[in-house]
């Protein structure tokens, strides 16, 4: 088992924090987290995989320990986040790698795959959606903001940023909520409470519509390149439904799909 290293690198003027389990000569695996977490979500998974892979898990811009520049200086869009992480892989010398994507990490990683299909060796999607049928009714207030970016609709979305909602995201759908460590959610709430973090997250809620608009593009990539694909899904996820996992087989018939009896944060219950 390779020891985990904690590093920071400058990417076009932005300091990006990442966790790394070096393993010279091993296949490379890039792990991309989602909302509202950070690379910390992979804390239990990385030691399990470090004897087989060279692992890197960056914190996305505005998340975790990666720099959170003011909104006036940095556009918090998924296109821009993908651009930074794309450049990050170049800076650290990750030339060909597999992707492990979760939640926001999926539209980030899928953008990277579309831009540089020759770099992607395989994809693992853990509740990382790319199909309309994977979106639950839980997206209704966010969709309302897409249709009308009013202050009233933006204010409604603040309910997603409360400590109570973070805790619910971690425990909803878990067979035994007492098996879910409070550490991850408490760390996420700490980052969400930083000055300006709320507006950044609201910007990203609004920009998520760009991901849905790109679903046909992502699906075209899957059909054309057919990367080795594994979908591992918490079947009780309140945001990304099981049909979203099953839909990958429509474009990659050889894809493997596995469901677990848990919620959104499957690693919290199935990797300890």
PDB file of C-alpha atoms in Angstrom, residues 14-19 29-46 55-68 76-78 81-82 84-85 88-89 98-112 124-129 166 169-170 184 187-189 191-192 194 200-201 204 208 211 237 240 264-268:
ATOM      1  CA  UNK A  14      -4.502  28.794  -9.312  1.00  0.00           C
ATOM      2  CA  UNK A  15      -3.295  26.657  -6.395  1.00  0.00           C
ATOM      3  CA  UNK A  16      -4.807  23.164  -6.692  1.00  0.00           C
ATOM      4  CA  UNK A  17      -4.639  20.824  -3.700  1.00  0.00           C
ATOM      5  CA  UNK A  18      -4.588  17.089  -4.321  1.00  0.00           C
ATOM      6  CA  UNK A  19      -4.127  13.747  -2.658  1.00  0.00           C
ATOM      7  CA  UNK A  29      -6.497   6.771 -11.998  1.00  0.00           C
ATOM      8  CA  UNK A  30      -7.886  10.295 -11.561  1.00  0.00           C
ATOM      9  CA  UNK A  31     -10.608  10.596  -8.904  1.00  0.00           C
ATOM     10  CA  UNK A  32     -13.017  13.523  -9.210  1.00  0.00           C
ATOM     11  CA  UNK A  33     -15.343  14.372  -6.327  1.00  0.00           C
ATOM     12  CA  UNK A  34     -18.735  16.083  -6.347  1.00  0.00           C
ATOM     13  CA  UNK A  35     -20.932  18.449  -4.326  1.00  0.00           C
ATOM     14  CA  UNK A  36     -20.500  19.442  -1.561  1.00  0.00           C
ATOM     15  CA  UNK A  37     -17.422  17.410  -0.786  1.00  0.00           C
ATOM     16  CA  UNK A  38     -13.732  17.276  -1.770  1.00  0.00           C
ATOM     17  CA  UNK A  39     -11.011  14.713  -2.415  1.00  0.00           C
ATOM     18  CA  UNK A  40     -11.491  13.779   1.234  1.00  0.00           C
ATOM     19  CA  UNK A  41     -14.392  11.573   0.117  1.00  0.00           C
ATOM     20  CA  UNK A  42     -11.799   9.129  -1.310  1.00  0.00           C
ATOM     21  CA  UNK A  43      -9.901   8.777   1.988  1.00  0.00           C
ATOM     22  CA  UNK A  44     -10.919   5.123   2.461  1.00  0.00           C
ATOM     23  CA  UNK A  45     -10.864   4.124  -1.209  1.00  0.00           C
ATOM     24  CA  UNK A  46      -7.354   5.316  -2.031  1.00  0.00           C
ATOM     25  CA  UNK A  55      -3.963   7.605  -7.731  1.00  0.00           C
ATOM     26  CA  UNK A  56      -4.592  11.339  -7.797  1.00  0.00           C
ATOM     27  CA  UNK A  57      -7.628  13.077  -6.250  1.00  0.00           C
ATOM     28  CA  UNK A  58      -7.693  16.868  -6.688  1.00  0.00           C
ATOM     29  CA  UNK A  59     -10.064  19.247  -4.941  1.00  0.00           C
ATOM     30  CA  UNK A  60     -12.043  21.105  -7.613  1.00  0.00           C
ATOM     31  CA  UNK A  61     -11.745  24.926  -7.732  1.00  0.00           C
ATOM     32  CA  UNK A  62     -13.896  26.396  -4.964  1.00  0.00           C
ATOM     33  CA  UNK A  63     -13.945  23.121  -3.028  1.00  0.00           C
ATOM     34  CA  UNK A  64     -11.813  21.707  -0.244  1.00  0.00           C
ATOM     35  CA  UNK A  65      -8.286  23.066   0.000  1.00  0.00           C
ATOM     36  CA  UNK A  66      -7.976  24.160  -3.613  1.00  0.00           C
ATOM     37  CA  UNK A  67      -7.915  27.926  -3.978  1.00  0.00           C
ATOM     38  CA  UNK A  68     -11.305  29.663  -4.019  1.00  0.00           C
ATOM     39  CA  UNK A  76     -17.518  29.222 -11.550  1.00  0.00           C
ATOM     40  CA  UNK A  77     -18.794  27.181 -14.462  1.00  0.00           C
ATOM     41  CA  UNK A  78     -18.317  23.514 -15.217  1.00  0.00           C
ATOM     42  CA  UNK A  81     -13.583  23.795 -13.716  1.00  0.00           C
ATOM     43  CA  UNK A  82     -12.961  21.138 -16.376  1.00  0.00           C
ATOM     44  CA  UNK A  84      -8.496  23.766 -14.734  1.00  0.00           C
ATOM     45  CA  UNK A  85      -8.517  20.047 -13.982  1.00  0.00           C
ATOM     46  CA  UNK A  88      -3.852  20.085 -13.757  1.00  0.00           C
ATOM     47  CA  UNK A  89      -3.364  16.640 -15.291  1.00  0.00           C
ATOM     48  CA  UNK A  98      -8.723   6.181 -16.091  1.00  0.00           C
ATOM     49  CA  UNK A  99     -11.436   8.370 -14.592  1.00  0.00           C
ATOM     50  CA  UNK A 100     -13.385   7.759 -11.370  1.00  0.00           C
ATOM     51  CA  UNK A 101     -16.179  10.335 -11.364  1.00  0.00           C
ATOM     52  CA  UNK A 102     -18.845  11.168  -8.804  1.00  0.00           C
ATOM     53  CA  UNK A 103     -21.644  13.749  -8.983  1.00  0.00           C
ATOM     54  CA  UNK A 104     -20.018  17.050 -10.169  1.00  0.00           C
ATOM     55  CA  UNK A 105     -16.930  15.053 -11.074  1.00  0.00           C
ATOM     56  CA  UNK A 106     -18.899  13.387 -13.870  1.00  0.00           C
ATOM     57  CA  UNK A 107     -19.592  16.442 -16.064  1.00  0.00           C
ATOM     58  CA  UNK A 108     -16.060  17.601 -15.272  1.00  0.00           C
ATOM     59  CA  UNK A 109     -14.474  14.309 -16.313  1.00  0.00           C
ATOM     60  CA  UNK A 110     -16.776  13.724 -19.274  1.00  0.00           C
ATOM     61  CA  UNK A 111     -15.825  17.138 -20.675  1.00  0.00           C
ATOM     62  CA  UNK A 112     -12.177  16.127 -20.385  1.00  0.00           C
ATOM     63  CA  UNK A 124     -15.815   4.408 -13.401  1.00  0.00           C
ATOM     64  CA  UNK A 125     -18.957   6.395 -12.636  1.00  0.00           C
ATOM     65  CA  UNK A 126     -20.245   6.402  -9.071  1.00  0.00           C
ATOM     66  CA  UNK A 127     -23.594   8.167  -9.217  1.00  0.00           C
ATOM     67  CA  UNK A 128     -22.180  10.323 -11.989  1.00  0.00           C
ATOM     68  CA  UNK A 129     -25.030  11.024 -14.374  1.00  0.00           C
ATOM     69  CA  UNK A 166     -25.525  18.030   3.933  1.00  0.00           C
ATOM     70  CA  UNK A 169     -27.349  13.815   1.614  1.00  0.00           C
ATOM     71  CA  UNK A 170     -24.902  11.591   3.459  1.00  0.00           C
ATOM     72  CA  UNK A 184     -17.063  13.938   5.926  1.00  0.00           C
ATOM     73  CA  UNK A 187     -15.747  18.910   6.869  1.00  0.00           C
ATOM     74  CA  UNK A 188     -18.030  19.747   3.940  1.00  0.00           C
ATOM     75  CA  UNK A 189     -20.068  22.078   6.137  1.00  0.00           C
ATOM     76  CA  UNK A 191     -15.958  24.554   3.628  1.00  0.00           C
ATOM     77  CA  UNK A 192     -19.520  25.590   2.744  1.00  0.00           C
ATOM     78  CA  UNK A 194     -16.523  30.074   4.223  1.00  0.00           C
ATOM     79  CA  UNK A 200     -20.120  30.106  -5.695  1.00  0.00           C
ATOM     80  CA  UNK A 201     -22.256  27.030  -5.095  1.00  0.00           C
ATOM     81  CA  UNK A 204     -22.744  26.139 -10.031  1.00  0.00           C
ATOM     82  CA  UNK A 208     -25.550  22.672 -14.072  1.00  0.00           C
ATOM     83  CA  UNK A 211     -24.173  19.711 -18.213  1.00  0.00           C
ATOM     84  CA  UNK A 237     -29.742   8.198  -4.379  1.00  0.00           C
ATOM     85  CA  UNK A 240     -29.433  10.484  -9.536  1.00  0.00           C
ATOM     86  CA  UNK A 264     -25.701   9.210  -2.777  1.00  0.00           C
ATOM     87  CA  UNK A 265     -22.439   8.808  -0.860  1.00  0.00           C
ATOM     88  CA  UNK A 266     -21.922   5.098  -1.470  1.00  0.00           C
ATOM     89  CA  UNK A 267     -18.284   5.150  -0.362  1.00  0.00           C
ATOM     90  CA  UNK A 268     -19.387   6.140   3.139  1.00  0.00           C
TER      91      UNK A 268
END
